[in-house]
Amino acid sequence: MSPTQDYLALSTPLLKTILANEEQKLLACVHCGLCLEACPTYTLTGDENDSPRGRIYLMRAVAEEKLSADSYSFRTHIDRCLGCRACEPVCPAGVEYGQLLEASRATIYPSEVQKGFSYRLLRFVLRHVWLQPGRLRFSFALARILRNTGLAKLLLKSRVVGLFSKRVEFGLGLLVSSAPQMANDAVKELSAAAELDQTQSALLFTGCVTEGLFARVNEATKRVLRINGVEAEVAPNQVCCGALHAHAGDLEGARLLARQNISAFGGDAPVITNAGGCGAMLVSYAHLLAGDATFAEPARRFSARVRDFSQQLETKPIVKGARLDGGVTYDASCHLLNGQHAAEAPLKILRAIPDLNFKPLEGAERCCGSAGVYNLLEPEMSQGVLQEKLAHIRETGATVLATGNPGCQMQIGAGSQLAGMELRVCHPVELLDLSYRRAGFYAKHS
């Protein structure tokens, strides 16, 4: 039996013990309510069950067998959670809510209750596409063809699709918004204008979505790191980080991918990420594999090596580039902020661009509503959260928004397109890369 078949054969009774095993984390909640206003879904609905505190009540009821994991209330309010973890920084008791949420979804995951076509499709894709690198690459290749030929944009502009399905229309918007938003002239090497310090070795985690739709971000990351004295190589045989599986409750699928990545990233060089969601998942491998006799210690060492590219660069002064025109604002990726605790580091990247017209964004720390594929699974809740974000972006007057996660890039990009906003959405490393390009740090292709 293959590893994939083996994890699919896990029994429901085994998975139902997951929440019961988290008793101490559940009891850590003192029900103070400080998490309420930090929670986007609670502020949107005003329903206590859509707050972290309310969801923990439901979790305890299931763990104590006072409520069935198949119950409508448990499934509904757990599914509605964005998993942004904004409740964690404000919790005085230090409740590890993200881990409790994944345990809850793992409890729900094997349920035979039909949750609708979107959830069934997600389960199929996670099992039969995301665990197969060849199939995953092929799927992204088809998506790029749809995007690069302009067909997706044509369908989106026609608004015909929206008459039949707003969800499909927004999905097309997500794909269209993954196209390059900034100048992306081909370069082949550093020019004489770039002064290199002593080079440190690192390994770049490319990510499935980033490499599939945002390969330019990985290339820009390697260039920016090299100018700042870090030579980032791509580790072969790496796979998806497992975040989608973990967030969906498929913890065994996530563990399968985690073991492959730990084996692929040998040695002790830093593991660099440029996607907040991937980084938060990679640093959680120590927890994910804590019960694995073979991988527990390697997972702990691996997680300690993971850092966002901005965290890697903030250890010393960042090389300055050239000035860029236009107003720029920044929206924090929830998992970069709350999972990797990188609040200041991305802003230091932007400060390396001289005289940048930076416009602070109110609520930059609040979720945009993307949350992996939450925007397609729970579209109404996602749109409610997104509209608040777009309103604050309009208030800045910025024409460029930088954010450190591909899901956030696509979510805000799609939302702004459909709202008719003049906004370019990009990764912070793309802005610094463009600044270096303007400074003459790169030699162009002949």
Coordinates of C-alpha atoms in Angstrom, one line a residue:
M1 CA 0.0 0.0 0.0
S2 CA 1.4 3.4 -1.0
P3 CA 1.8 6.3 1.6
T4 CA -1.1 8.0 -0.1
Q5 CA -3.4 5.0 0.0
D6 CA -2.3 4.4 3.6
Y7 CA -3.4 7.8 4.9
L8 CA -6.7 7.6 3.0
A9 CA -7.4 4.3 4.9
L10 CA -7.3 5.9 8.3
S11 CA -10.4 5.2 10.4
T12 CA -12.9 7.7 11.5
P13 CA -12.8 6.7 15.2
L14 CA -9.0 7.4 15.3
L15 CA -9.6 10.9 13.9
K16 CA -12.4 11.6 16.3
T17 CA -9.9 11.5 19.2
I18 CA -8.0 14.5 17.9
L19 CA -10.0 17.2 19.7
A20 CA -10.2 15.2 22.9
N21 CA -6.4 15.1 22.9
E22 CA -6.3 18.9 22.9
E23 CA -8.0 19.2 26.3
Q24 CA -5.3 21.4 27.9
K25 CA -5.3 23.9 25.0
L26 CA -9.1 24.1 25.1
L27 CA -9.1 24.7 28.8
A28 CA -6.5 27.5 28.4
C29 CA -9.2 29.8 27.1
V30 CA -10.4 32.1 30.0
H31 CA -13.4 33.4 27.9
C32 CA -12.3 37.1 28.5
G33 CA -13.6 38.2 25.1
L34 CA -10.6 40.1 24.0
C35 CA -10.5 38.0 20.8
L36 CA -14.0 39.2 19.7
E37 CA -13.1 42.5 18.0
A38 CA -10.0 41.0 16.5
C39 CA -12.0 38.3 14.7
P40 CA -13.2 39.3 11.2
T41 CA -16.1 36.9 11.1
Y42 CA -17.5 38.0 14.5
T43 CA -17.3 41.7 13.6
L44 CA -19.1 40.8 10.3
T45 CA -21.9 38.7 11.7
G46 CA -22.1 39.7 15.4
D47 CA -22.7 36.0 16.2
E48 CA -20.8 34.7 19.3
N49 CA -20.5 31.3 17.6
D50 CA -18.5 33.0 14.8
S51 CA -15.9 34.2 17.3
P52 CA -12.8 32.4 18.6
R53 CA -14.4 32.2 22.1
G54 CA -17.7 30.8 20.7
R55 CA -15.9 28.3 18.5
I56 CA -13.8 27.1 21.5
Y57 CA -17.1 26.4 23.4
L58 CA -18.2 24.3 20.5
M59 CA -14.9 22.5 20.4
R60 CA -15.1 21.7 24.1
A61 CA -18.6 20.4 23.6
V62 CA -17.4 18.0 20.9
A63 CA -14.4 16.9 22.8
E64 CA -16.6 16.2 25.8
E65 CA -19.1 14.3 23.6
K66 CA -21.8 16.7 24.5
L67 CA -22.2 17.7 20.8
S68 CA -21.7 15.6 17.7
A69 CA -18.9 16.6 15.3
D70 CA -21.5 16.0 12.5
S71 CA -23.8 18.6 14.0
Y72 CA -24.9 21.6 11.9
S73 CA -23.7 24.2 14.4
F74 CA -20.2 22.7 14.8
R75 CA -19.6 22.3 11.1
T76 CA -21.1 25.6 10.1
H77 CA -19.1 27.8 12.5
I78 CA -15.9 25.9 12.2
D79 CA -16.1 26.1 8.4
R80 CA -16.8 29.9 8.6
C81 CA -13.5 30.5 10.4
L82 CA -10.9 32.2 8.2
G83 CA -8.1 30.7 10.2
C84 CA -6.3 34.1 10.1
R85 CA -5.2 33.6 13.8
A86 CA -5.7 37.3 14.5
C87 CA -7.0 36.2 17.9
E88 CA -3.7 34.7 19.0
P89 CA -1.7 38.0 19.5
V90 CA -4.5 39.5 21.6
C91 CA -5.1 36.5 23.8
P92 CA -3.8 37.0 27.3
A93 CA -3.9 33.2 28.0
G94 CA -1.8 32.4 24.9
V95 CA -4.4 30.0 23.4
E96 CA -3.0 28.2 20.4
Y97 CA -6.2 28.7 18.4
G98 CA -4.7 27.8 15.0
Q99 CA -3.8 24.3 16.2
L100 CA -7.3 23.9 17.7
L101 CA -8.9 24.9 14.5
E102 CA -7.0 22.3 12.5
A103 CA -7.8 19.7 15.1
S104 CA -11.5 20.6 14.7
R105 CA -11.4 20.4 11.0
A106 CA -9.6 17.1 11.2
T107 CA -12.5 15.8 13.4
I108 CA -15.0 16.9 10.7
Y109 CA -13.0 15.8 7.7
P110 CA -13.9 12.1 7.6
S111 CA -17.6 12.8 8.2
E112 CA -20.0 11.3 5.7
V113 CA -22.2 14.4 5.9
Q114 CA -22.5 16.0 2.4
K115 CA -21.2 19.6 2.7
G116 CA -21.9 20.7 -0.9
F117 CA -20.1 20.4 -4.3
S118 CA -17.3 22.9 -3.5
Y119 CA -16.2 21.0 -0.4
R120 CA -16.4 17.6 -2.2
L121 CA -14.4 19.0 -5.1
L122 CA -11.7 20.4 -2.7
R123 CA -11.4 17.0 -1.1
F124 CA -11.0 15.3 -4.5
V125 CA -8.4 17.9 -5.6
L126 CA -6.4 17.6 -2.4
R127 CA -6.3 13.8 -2.6
H128 CA -5.8 13.3 -6.3
V129 CA -4.0 16.4 -7.6
W130 CA -2.1 18.2 -4.8
L131 CA -0.4 15.0 -3.6
Q132 CA 0.8 14.2 -7.2
P133 CA 3.4 16.8 -8.3
G134 CA 3.1 15.9 -11.9
R135 CA -0.6 16.4 -12.0
L136 CA -0.3 19.6 -10.0
R137 CA 2.3 21.1 -12.4
F138 CA 0.0 20.1 -15.3
S139 CA -3.0 21.8 -13.7
F140 CA -1.0 25.1 -13.2
A141 CA 0.2 24.9 -16.8
L142 CA -3.4 24.8 -18.0
A143 CA -4.2 27.7 -15.7
R144 CA -1.3 29.7 -17.1
I145 CA -2.5 29.0 -20.7
L146 CA -6.0 30.2 -19.8
R147 CA -4.5 33.4 -18.2
N148 CA -1.7 34.1 -20.7
T149 CA -3.9 33.7 -23.8
G150 CA -6.2 36.4 -22.5
L151 CA -9.2 34.0 -22.5
A152 CA -9.8 34.3 -18.8
K153 CA -9.7 38.1 -19.0
L154 CA -12.0 38.1 -22.0
L155 CA -14.5 36.0 -20.1
L156 CA -14.2 38.2 -17.0
K157 CA -14.8 41.4 -19.0
S158 CA -17.8 40.0 -20.7
R159 CA -19.5 39.5 -17.4
V160 CA -21.5 36.6 -19.0
V161 CA -20.0 34.1 -16.5
G162 CA -21.2 36.2 -13.6
L163 CA -24.8 35.9 -14.8
F164 CA -24.6 32.1 -14.1
S165 CA -22.1 31.9 -11.2
K166 CA -20.6 34.7 -9.2
R167 CA -18.2 32.1 -7.7
V168 CA -16.8 31.1 -11.1
E169 CA -16.6 34.8 -12.0
F170 CA -14.5 35.6 -8.9
G171 CA -12.4 32.5 -9.6
L172 CA -11.6 33.9 -13.1
G173 CA -10.8 37.2 -11.4
L174 CA -8.3 35.4 -9.1
L175 CA -6.6 33.9 -12.1
V176 CA -6.4 37.1 -14.1
S177 CA -5.0 39.0 -11.1
S178 CA -2.1 36.5 -10.9
A179 CA -0.6 38.1 -14.0
P180 CA 2.4 40.4 -13.6
Q181 CA 1.4 43.9 -12.4
M182 CA 4.8 45.5 -12.4
A183 CA 7.5 45.9 -15.1
N184 CA 9.2 42.6 -15.6
D185 CA 12.0 43.0 -18.1
A186 CA 14.2 39.9 -18.6
V187 CA 17.6 40.1 -16.8
K188 CA 20.3 37.5 -16.8
E189 CA 22.9 38.6 -14.2
L190 CA 24.0 41.3 -11.8
S191 CA 25.8 44.2 -13.4
A192 CA 28.9 45.9 -12.2
A193 CA 26.7 48.4 -10.4
A194 CA 25.8 45.8 -7.8
E195 CA 28.3 45.3 -5.1
L196 CA 28.1 41.9 -3.5
D197 CA 29.0 41.2 0.1
Q198 CA 30.3 37.8 1.2
T199 CA 27.6 35.3 0.1
Q200 CA 25.6 33.2 2.5
S201 CA 24.0 30.0 1.2
A202 CA 20.2 29.4 1.6
L203 CA 17.5 27.1 0.1
L204 CA 14.4 28.7 -1.4
F205 CA 11.0 27.1 -0.9
T206 CA 9.3 27.9 -4.2
G207 CA 5.7 26.9 -3.2
C208 CA 3.2 25.3 -5.5
V209 CA 1.0 28.3 -6.2
T210 CA 3.9 30.7 -6.2
E211 CA 5.9 28.7 -8.7
G212 CA 2.7 27.8 -10.7
L213 CA 1.3 31.3 -11.1
F214 CA 3.9 33.7 -9.7
A215 CA 7.3 32.2 -10.8
R216 CA 8.4 35.8 -11.3
V217 CA 8.2 36.3 -7.5
N218 CA 10.6 33.4 -7.0
E219 CA 13.0 34.8 -9.6
A220 CA 12.8 38.3 -8.0
T221 CA 13.4 36.8 -4.6
K222 CA 16.6 35.1 -5.8
R223 CA 17.9 38.3 -7.4
V224 CA 17.2 40.5 -4.3
L225 CA 18.7 38.0 -2.0
R226 CA 21.8 37.7 -4.1
I227 CA 22.3 41.5 -4.1
N228 CA 22.1 41.4 -0.3
G229 CA 24.7 38.6 0.0
V230 CA 22.5 35.5 0.0
E231 CA 22.8 32.9 -2.7
A232 CA 19.4 31.0 -2.7
E233 CA 19.3 27.6 -4.4
V234 CA 16.1 25.7 -5.2
A235 CA 16.0 22.4 -3.3
P236 CA 15.0 19.6 -5.7
N237 CA 12.2 17.2 -4.9
Q238 CA 10.3 19.8 -2.8
V239 CA 6.5 19.6 -2.8
C240 CA 3.5 21.6 -1.6
C241 CA 3.9 22.8 2.0
G242 CA 0.6 21.1 3.0
A243 CA -1.2 24.2 4.2
L244 CA -4.3 23.5 2.1
H245 CA -4.5 20.0 3.5
A246 CA -4.0 21.1 7.1
H247 CA -6.6 23.9 6.8
A248 CA -9.1 21.5 5.3
G249 CA -8.6 19.0 8.2
D250 CA -6.6 16.5 6.1
L251 CA -3.7 16.4 8.6
E252 CA -2.4 13.1 7.3
G253 CA -2.1 14.5 3.8
A254 CA -0.3 17.5 5.3
R255 CA 2.1 15.1 7.2
L256 CA 2.8 13.2 4.0
L257 CA 3.9 16.4 2.3
A258 CA 5.8 17.6 5.3
R259 CA 7.9 14.4 5.5
Q260 CA 8.8 14.8 1.8
N261 CA 9.9 18.4 2.3
I262 CA 12.0 17.7 5.3
S263 CA 13.8 15.0 3.3
A264 CA 14.3 17.4 0.4
F265 CA 15.7 20.2 2.5
G266 CA 18.8 18.5 4.0
G267 CA 21.6 20.3 5.7
D268 CA 21.4 23.3 8.0
A269 CA 21.1 26.2 5.5
P270 CA 18.2 28.7 6.1
V271 CA 15.0 27.7 4.3
I272 CA 13.7 30.9 2.7
T273 CA 10.0 31.5 1.9
N274 CA 8.2 34.4 0.2
A275 CA 4.6 33.3 0.8
G276 CA 3.1 33.9 4.2
G277 CA 0.8 30.9 4.1
C278 CA 3.7 28.5 3.2
G279 CA 6.0 29.9 5.8
A280 CA 3.5 29.6 8.6
M281 CA 2.9 26.0 7.6
L282 CA 6.6 25.1 7.4
V283 CA 7.3 26.5 10.8
S284 CA 4.5 24.3 12.2
Y285 CA 6.0 21.1 11.0
A286 CA 7.5 20.6 14.5
H287 CA 3.9 20.5 15.9
L288 CA 2.5 18.6 13.0
L289 CA 5.0 15.7 13.3
A290 CA 5.5 15.8 17.1
G291 CA 4.1 12.3 17.4
D292 CA 6.2 10.8 14.6
A293 CA 9.1 8.8 16.1
T294 CA 11.1 9.1 12.9
F295 CA 10.5 12.7 11.9
A296 CA 9.8 14.6 15.2
E297 CA 13.3 15.8 15.7
P298 CA 14.1 16.4 12.0
A299 CA 10.8 18.4 11.9
R300 CA 11.8 20.5 14.9
R301 CA 15.2 21.3 13.3
F302 CA 13.6 22.1 10.0
S303 CA 11.0 24.5 11.4
A304 CA 13.8 26.3 13.2
R305 CA 15.5 27.0 9.9
V306 CA 12.5 28.6 8.2
R307 CA 12.2 32.3 7.8
D308 CA 10.6 34.7 5.4
F309 CA 12.9 36.4 2.9
S310 CA 12.2 39.7 4.7
Q311 CA 13.3 38.2 8.0
Q312 CA 16.5 36.9 6.4
L313 CA 17.3 40.4 5.0
E314 CA 16.6 42.4 8.2
T315 CA 19.6 40.8 9.9
K316 CA 21.8 43.5 8.3
P317 CA 21.3 46.8 6.4
I318 CA 19.4 46.2 3.1
V319 CA 21.0 47.5 -0.1
K320 CA 19.2 50.6 -1.3
G321 CA 17.7 50.8 -4.8
A322 CA 16.4 53.6 -6.9
R323 CA 13.3 55.8 -6.4
L324 CA 9.9 54.5 -7.7
D325 CA 7.0 56.8 -8.6
G326 CA 3.4 56.4 -7.3
G327 CA 1.7 55.9 -4.0
V328 CA 2.3 52.5 -2.4
T329 CA 0.5 50.8 0.5
Y330 CA 1.1 47.5 2.3
D331 CA -1.4 44.8 3.5
A332 CA 0.0 42.2 5.9
S333 CA -0.5 38.6 5.1
C334 CA -2.2 37.1 8.2
H335 CA 0.0 34.0 8.3
L336 CA 3.1 36.0 7.8
L337 CA 2.1 38.3 10.6
N338 CA 0.5 35.8 13.0
G339 CA 2.2 32.6 12.0
Q340 CA 5.8 33.8 11.3
H341 CA 5.5 36.9 13.5
A342 CA 7.0 39.1 10.7
A343 CA 5.4 42.5 11.3
E344 CA 8.3 44.9 10.8
A345 CA 10.5 43.0 8.4
P346 CA 8.4 43.4 5.3
L347 CA 8.1 47.2 5.9
K348 CA 11.9 47.3 6.1
I349 CA 11.9 45.9 2.5
L350 CA 9.8 48.8 1.4
R351 CA 12.0 51.3 3.3
A352 CA 15.0 50.2 1.2
I353 CA 13.3 52.0 -1.7
P354 CA 14.4 55.7 -1.5
D355 CA 11.7 58.3 -1.1
L356 CA 8.9 55.8 -1.5
N357 CA 5.5 57.5 -1.3
F358 CA 4.2 55.1 1.3
K359 CA 0.6 55.4 2.5
P360 CA -0.4 53.5 5.7
L361 CA -3.4 51.3 5.4
E362 CA -5.9 51.2 8.2
G363 CA -6.6 47.6 9.2
A364 CA -3.5 46.3 7.4
E365 CA -3.3 43.6 10.0
R366 CA -6.9 42.3 9.3
C367 CA -7.6 39.4 6.9
C368 CA -8.5 40.1 3.3
G369 CA -10.9 37.1 3.1
S370 CA -8.7 34.9 1.0
A371 CA -7.6 32.3 3.5
G372 CA -6.4 29.7 1.1
V373 CA -9.6 28.6 -0.9
Y374 CA -12.0 30.0 1.7
N375 CA -13.0 32.7 -0.9
L376 CA -14.4 29.9 -3.1
L377 CA -15.8 27.8 -0.3
E378 CA -17.5 30.5 1.8
P379 CA -17.9 33.3 -0.8
E380 CA -20.5 35.4 1.1
M381 CA -18.4 35.7 4.2
S382 CA -15.2 36.2 2.2
Q383 CA -16.7 39.0 0.2
G384 CA -17.9 40.7 3.4
V385 CA -14.4 40.7 4.7
L386 CA -12.9 41.8 1.4
Q387 CA -15.2 44.8 0.9
E388 CA -14.0 46.2 4.2
K389 CA -10.4 45.8 3.0
L390 CA -11.1 47.4 -0.3
A391 CA -12.8 50.4 1.4
H392 CA -9.7 51.1 3.4
I393 CA -7.5 50.7 0.3
R394 CA -9.5 53.3 -1.5
E395 CA -9.0 55.7 1.5
T396 CA -5.2 55.6 1.0
G397 CA -5.3 56.8 -2.6
A398 CA -2.5 54.3 -3.4
T399 CA -2.1 52.9 -6.9
V400 CA 0.1 50.0 -5.8
L401 CA -0.6 47.6 -3.0
A402 CA 2.2 45.2 -1.8
T403 CA 1.4 42.0 0.1
G404 CA 3.5 38.9 1.0
N405 CA 1.2 36.0 0.0
P406 CA -0.1 34.8 -3.4
G407 CA -3.6 34.2 -2.1
C408 CA -3.8 37.7 -0.8
Q409 CA -2.4 39.1 -4.1
M410 CA -5.1 37.3 -6.0
Q411 CA -7.9 38.1 -3.5
I412 CA -7.3 41.8 -3.4
G413 CA -6.4 41.9 -7.1
A414 CA -9.7 40.2 -8.1
G415 CA -11.8 42.3 -5.8
S416 CA -10.3 45.5 -7.0
Q417 CA -10.7 44.5 -10.7
L418 CA -14.4 43.6 -10.3
A419 CA -14.9 46.9 -8.3
G420 CA -13.3 48.9 -11.1
M421 CA -10.5 50.2 -8.9
E422 CA -7.2 51.4 -10.5
L423 CA -4.9 49.3 -8.4
R424 CA -1.8 47.1 -9.1
V425 CA -1.2 44.4 -6.6
C426 CA 2.3 42.9 -6.2
H427 CA 4.7 41.3 -3.7
P428 CA 7.1 43.5 -1.8
V429 CA 10.1 41.8 -3.3
E430 CA 8.8 42.7 -6.8
L431 CA 9.0 46.4 -5.8
L432 CA 12.5 46.1 -4.4
D433 CA 13.5 44.1 -7.4
L434 CA 12.1 46.9 -9.7
S435 CA 14.0 49.5 -7.6
Y436 CA 17.2 47.6 -8.1
R437 CA 16.5 47.3 -11.8
R438 CA 16.0 51.1 -12.0
A439 CA 19.3 51.5 -10.1
G440 CA 21.1 49.5 -12.8
F441 CA 22.0 46.5 -10.7
Y442 CA 21.0 44.0 -13.4
A443 CA 22.4 43.4 -16.9
K444 CA 19.7 43.0 -19.5
H445 CA 19.4 40.2 -22.1
S446 CA 20.9 41.2 -25.4

